[in-house]
mmCIF file of C-alpha atoms in Angstrom:
data_model
loop_
_atom_site.group_PDB
_atom_site.id
_atom_site.type_symbol
_atom_site.label_atom_id
_atom_site.label_comp_id
_atom_site.label_asym_id
_atom_site.label_seq_id
_atom_site.Cartn_x
_atom_site.Cartn_y
_atom_site.Cartn_z
ATOM 1 C CA UNK A 1 -210.225 119.405 188.309
ATOM 2 C CA UNK A 2 -206.691 120.047 187.145
ATOM 3 C CA UNK A 3 -205.782 123.454 185.780
ATOM 4 C CA UNK A 4 -206.425 124.037 182.070
ATOM 5 C CA UNK A 5 -203.202 124.716 180.196
ATOM 6 C CA UNK A 6 -201.914 125.583 176.736
ATOM 7 C CA UNK A 7 -198.405 125.130 175.353
ATOM 8 C CA UNK A 8 -197.514 128.575 173.992
ATOM 9 C CA UNK A 9 -194.994 129.140 171.222
ATOM 10 C CA UNK A 10 -195.223 131.122 167.971
ATOM 11 C CA UNK A 11 -195.318 130.405 164.252
ATOM 12 C CA UNK A 12 -192.121 132.337 163.446
ATOM 13 C CA UNK A 13 -190.125 130.346 166.010
ATOM 14 C CA UNK A 14 -191.730 127.138 164.794
ATOM 15 C CA UNK A 15 -190.753 127.908 161.196
ATOM 16 C CA UNK A 16 -187.260 128.804 162.429
ATOM 17 C CA UNK A 17 -186.968 125.501 164.332
ATOM 18 C CA UNK A 18 -186.678 127.257 167.702
ATOM 19 C CA UNK A 19 -190.223 126.849 169.055
ATOM 20 C CA UNK A 20 -188.978 125.330 172.318
ATOM 21 C CA UNK A 21 -186.539 128.138 173.091
ATOM 22 C CA UNK A 22 -189.357 130.274 174.489
ATOM 23 C CA UNK A 23 -192.273 127.839 174.245
ATOM 24 C CA UNK A 24 -193.772 126.796 177.567
ATOM 25 C CA UNK A 25 -196.909 125.602 179.325
ATOM 26 C CA UNK A 26 -199.237 128.393 180.433
ATOM 27 C CA UNK A 27 -201.724 127.798 183.256
ATOM 28 C CA UNK A 28 -204.960 129.492 182.166
ATOM 29 C CA UNK A 29 -206.153 129.801 185.774
ATOM 30 C CA UNK A 30 -203.512 132.535 186.144
ATOM 31 C CA UNK A 31 -205.554 134.878 183.926
ATOM 32 C CA UNK A 32 -208.837 136.654 184.588
ATOM 33 C CA UNK A 33 -210.017 136.691 180.980
ATOM 34 C CA UNK A 34 -208.962 136.517 177.331
ATOM 35 C CA UNK A 35 -207.723 140.141 177.367
ATOM 36 C CA UNK A 36 -205.423 139.421 180.301
ATOM 37 C CA UNK A 37 -204.119 136.317 178.522
ATOM 38 C CA UNK A 38 -203.683 138.155 175.186
ATOM 39 C CA UNK A 39 -201.655 140.855 176.944
ATOM 40 C CA UNK A 40 -199.437 138.151 178.451
ATOM 41 C CA UNK A 41 -198.885 136.621 175.000
ATOM 42 C CA UNK A 42 -197.988 139.998 173.457
ATOM 43 C CA UNK A 43 -195.494 140.719 176.240
ATOM 44 C CA UNK A 44 -194.028 137.207 176.045
ATOM 45 C CA UNK A 45 -193.473 137.426 172.278
ATOM 46 C CA UNK A 46 -191.914 140.896 172.606
ATOM 47 C CA UNK A 47 -189.562 139.611 175.323
ATOM 48 C CA UNK A 48 -188.604 136.646 173.136
ATOM 49 C CA UNK A 49 -187.796 139.065 170.284
ATOM 50 C CA UNK A 50 -185.492 141.053 172.596
ATOM 51 C CA UNK A 51 -183.636 137.986 173.885
ATOM 52 C CA UNK A 52 -183.316 136.132 170.603
ATOM 53 C CA UNK A 53 -184.242 138.153 167.507
ATOM 54 C CA UNK A 54 -185.281 136.254 164.423
ATOM 55 C CA UNK A 55 -183.417 136.783 161.175
ATOM 56 C CA UNK A 56 -184.408 139.294 158.491
ATOM 57 C CA UNK A 57 -185.857 141.677 161.078
ATOM 58 C CA UNK A 58 -189.055 139.667 161.495
ATOM 59 C CA UNK A 59 -190.898 139.714 164.795
ATOM 60 C CA UNK A 60 -192.864 137.078 166.637
ATOM 61 C CA UNK A 61 -196.482 138.168 166.234
ATOM 62 C CA UNK A 62 -198.535 135.032 165.696
ATOM 63 C CA UNK A 63 -198.970 132.874 168.786
ATOM 64 C CA UNK A 64 -199.187 129.130 168.296
ATOM 65 C CA UNK A 65 -200.606 126.645 170.772
ATOM 66 C CA UNK A 66 -199.139 123.218 170.089
ATOM 67 C CA UNK A 67 -200.818 121.307 172.902
ATOM 68 C CA UNK A 68 -203.537 121.623 175.535
ATOM 69 C CA UNK A 69 -204.626 119.968 178.774
ATOM 70 C CA UNK A 70 -207.702 119.793 180.977
ATOM 71 C CA UNK A 71 -210.399 121.303 178.798
ATOM 72 C CA UNK A 72 -212.487 119.851 175.946
ATOM 73 C CA UNK A 73 -210.770 119.218 172.617
ATOM 74 C CA UNK A 74 -213.540 121.182 170.893
ATOM 75 C CA UNK A 75 -212.219 124.358 172.552
ATOM 76 C CA UNK A 76 -208.645 123.852 171.397
ATOM 77 C CA UNK A 77 -207.250 125.583 168.352
ATOM 78 C CA UNK A 78 -203.635 125.838 167.283
ATOM 79 C CA UNK A 79 -204.114 129.481 166.388
ATOM 80 C CA UNK A 80 -206.803 130.467 168.963
ATOM 81 C CA UNK A 81 -208.154 133.679 167.470
ATOM 82 C CA UNK A 82 -209.698 136.245 169.874
ATOM 83 C CA UNK A 83 -213.212 134.775 169.650
ATOM 84 C CA UNK A 84 -211.814 131.280 170.366
ATOM 85 C CA UNK A 85 -210.112 132.670 173.457
ATOM 86 C CA UNK A 86 -213.280 134.480 174.545
ATOM 87 C CA UNK A 87 -215.277 131.227 174.399
ATOM 88 C CA UNK A 88 -212.503 129.316 176.136
ATOM 89 C CA UNK A 89 -212.466 131.772 179.035
ATOM 90 C CA UNK A 90 -216.277 131.822 179.141
ATOM 91 C CA UNK A 91 -216.165 128.025 179.494
ATOM 92 C CA UNK A 92 -213.462 128.220 182.166
ATOM 93 C CA UNK A 93 -215.625 130.621 184.216
ATOM 94 C CA UNK A 94 -218.480 128.077 184.440
ATOM 95 C CA UNK A 95 -219.126 125.986 187.527
ATOM 96 C CA UNK A 96 -217.662 122.467 187.272
ATOM 97 C CA UNK A 97 -221.065 120.794 186.791
ATOM 98 C CA UNK A 98 -221.890 123.185 183.916
ATOM 99 C CA UNK A 99 -218.502 122.453 182.348
ATOM 100 C CA UNK A 100 -219.443 118.769 182.276
ATOM 101 C CA UNK A 101 -222.772 119.509 180.582
ATOM 102 C CA UNK A 102 -221.118 121.787 178.003
ATOM 103 C CA UNK A 103 -218.400 119.207 177.298
ATOM 104 C CA UNK A 104 -221.026 116.488 176.837
ATOM 105 C CA UNK A 105 -223.160 118.621 174.504
ATOM 106 C CA UNK A 106 -220.139 119.395 172.327
ATOM 107 C CA UNK A 107 -218.811 115.838 172.342
ATOM 108 C CA UNK A 108 -222.021 113.841 171.949
ATOM 109 C CA UNK A 109 -224.301 116.122 169.951
ATOM 110 C CA UNK A 110 -221.708 118.240 168.193
ATOM 111 C CA UNK A 111 -222.877 121.558 169.604
ATOM 112 C CA UNK A 112 -220.609 124.546 169.120
ATOM 113 C CA UNK A 113 -219.369 126.190 172.291
ATOM 114 C CA UNK A 114 -221.862 129.076 172.115
ATOM 115 C CA UNK A 115 -224.847 126.745 171.655
ATOM 116 C CA UNK A 116 -223.566 124.344 174.314
ATOM 117 C CA UNK A 117 -223.230 127.095 176.918
ATOM 118 C CA UNK A 118 -226.715 128.412 176.090
ATOM 119 C CA UNK A 119 -228.266 124.921 176.236
ATOM 120 C CA UNK A 120 -226.445 123.887 179.416
ATOM 121 C CA UNK A 121 -228.944 125.703 181.649
ATOM 122 C CA UNK A 122 -231.761 123.491 180.352
ATOM 123 C CA UNK A 123 -229.952 120.146 180.719
ATOM 124 C CA UNK A 124 -229.714 117.852 183.695
ATOM 125 C CA UNK A 125 -226.587 115.768 184.167
ATOM 126 C CA UNK A 126 -225.947 113.233 186.883
ATOM 127 C CA UNK A 127 -223.362 110.574 187.505
ATOM 128 C CA UNK A 128 -224.559 107.151 186.397
ATOM 129 C CA UNK A 129 -224.875 104.883 189.420
ATOM 130 C CA UNK A 130 -226.880 101.738 190.131
ATOM 131 C CA UNK A 131 -229.558 103.849 191.828
ATOM 132 C CA UNK A 132 -229.617 106.696 189.290
ATOM 133 C CA UNK A 133 -232.430 105.283 187.156
ATOM 134 C CA UNK A 134 -234.711 104.895 190.180
ATOM 135 C CA UNK A 135 -233.878 108.323 191.563
ATOM 136 C CA UNK A 136 -234.386 110.043 188.218
ATOM 137 C CA UNK A 137 -237.673 108.291 187.562
ATOM 138 C CA UNK A 138 -238.914 109.275 191.024
ATOM 139 C CA UNK A 139 -237.832 112.858 190.388
ATOM 140 C CA UNK A 140 -240.039 112.992 187.270
ATOM 141 C CA UNK A 141 -242.890 110.809 188.486
ATOM 142 C CA UNK A 142 -243.030 110.946 192.293
ATOM 143 C CA UNK A 143 -246.374 109.145 192.548
ATOM 144 C CA UNK A 144 -245.591 106.301 190.142
ATOM 145 C CA UNK A 145 -243.848 104.022 192.645
ATOM 146 C CA UNK A 146 -246.911 104.102 194.905
ATOM 147 C CA UNK A 147 -249.059 103.115 191.928
ATOM 148 C CA UNK A 148 -246.724 100.234 191.081
ATOM 149 C CA UNK A 149 -246.744 98.964 194.674
ATOM 150 C CA UNK A 150 -250.544 99.065 194.858
ATOM 151 C CA UNK A 151 -251.114 97.325 191.510
ATOM 152 C CA UNK A 152 -249.825 93.801 190.764
ATOM 153 C CA UNK A 153 -250.215 94.362 187.017
ATOM 154 C CA UNK A 154 -248.145 97.520 186.757
ATOM 155 C CA UNK A 155 -244.373 97.314 186.299
ATOM 156 C CA UNK A 156 -242.126 100.271 185.690
ATOM 157 C CA UNK A 157 -239.438 99.757 183.073
ATOM 158 C CA UNK A 158 -236.682 101.931 184.547
ATOM 159 C CA UNK A 159 -234.142 100.931 181.907
ATOM 160 C CA UNK A 160 -236.436 102.059 179.105
ATOM 161 C CA UNK A 161 -237.051 105.330 180.916
ATOM 162 C CA UNK A 162 -233.281 105.966 180.994
ATOM 163 C CA UNK A 163 -232.866 104.880 177.347
ATOM 164 C CA UNK A 164 -235.723 107.137 176.228
ATOM 165 C CA UNK A 165 -234.831 110.224 178.263
ATOM 166 C CA UNK A 166 -231.066 110.192 178.781
ATOM 167 C CA UNK A 167 -227.834 109.637 176.931
ATOM 168 C CA UNK A 168 -224.897 107.954 178.629
ATOM 169 C CA UNK A 169 -221.785 110.100 178.334
ATOM 170 C CA UNK A 170 -218.239 109.187 179.332
ATOM 171 C CA UNK A 171 -216.124 112.083 180.572
ATOM 172 C CA UNK A 172 -212.679 111.538 182.076
ATOM 173 C CA UNK A 173 -213.454 107.901 182.875
ATOM 174 C CA UNK A 174 -216.774 108.600 184.609
ATOM 175 C CA UNK A 175 -220.153 107.751 183.072
ATOM 176 C CA UNK A 176 -222.897 110.369 183.309
ATOM 177 C CA UNK A 177 -226.498 110.532 182.241
ATOM 178 C CA UNK A 178 -227.339 113.641 180.227
ATOM 179 C CA UNK A 179 -230.971 114.525 179.794
ATOM 180 C CA UNK A 180 -232.178 114.437 176.175
ATOM 181 C CA UNK A 181 -234.263 117.336 174.929
#
């Protein structure tokens, strides 16, 4: 996965028409947590005030994030208050497979980040392949295939199993199956 990034500027510079003078992309992988990132922002805005003071003695104190990359839209906020940043860094600390589940829960079912992270432990996600429906069915019902093979009148409807138990989710051009609960 590519590094998650935010374009950092500030509201005072934006209102002054100079948001690109000190605005820049910030790689979030460079920070351990939201406190580390917040300290960077404070120092960056103070440095910008030293190099190019705003008129009327105002200071740059409100960060503004005008763009984002490589994390779910649901986690982006132009103003990113401290709790937004805490959830963003909690998401970034997840394993890649959990990030996919969380992204799917927010995108498809409209979960908030807190609920999506909590629910992600109870959800199974797998890439949708031609064999996925057979493998998943066998995972749930390991004896069923033997029953089908020994009985000419029994047919397993694998497509219905997938439709009843999973939701197809598209993330970054790849289709996944997310277990319904």
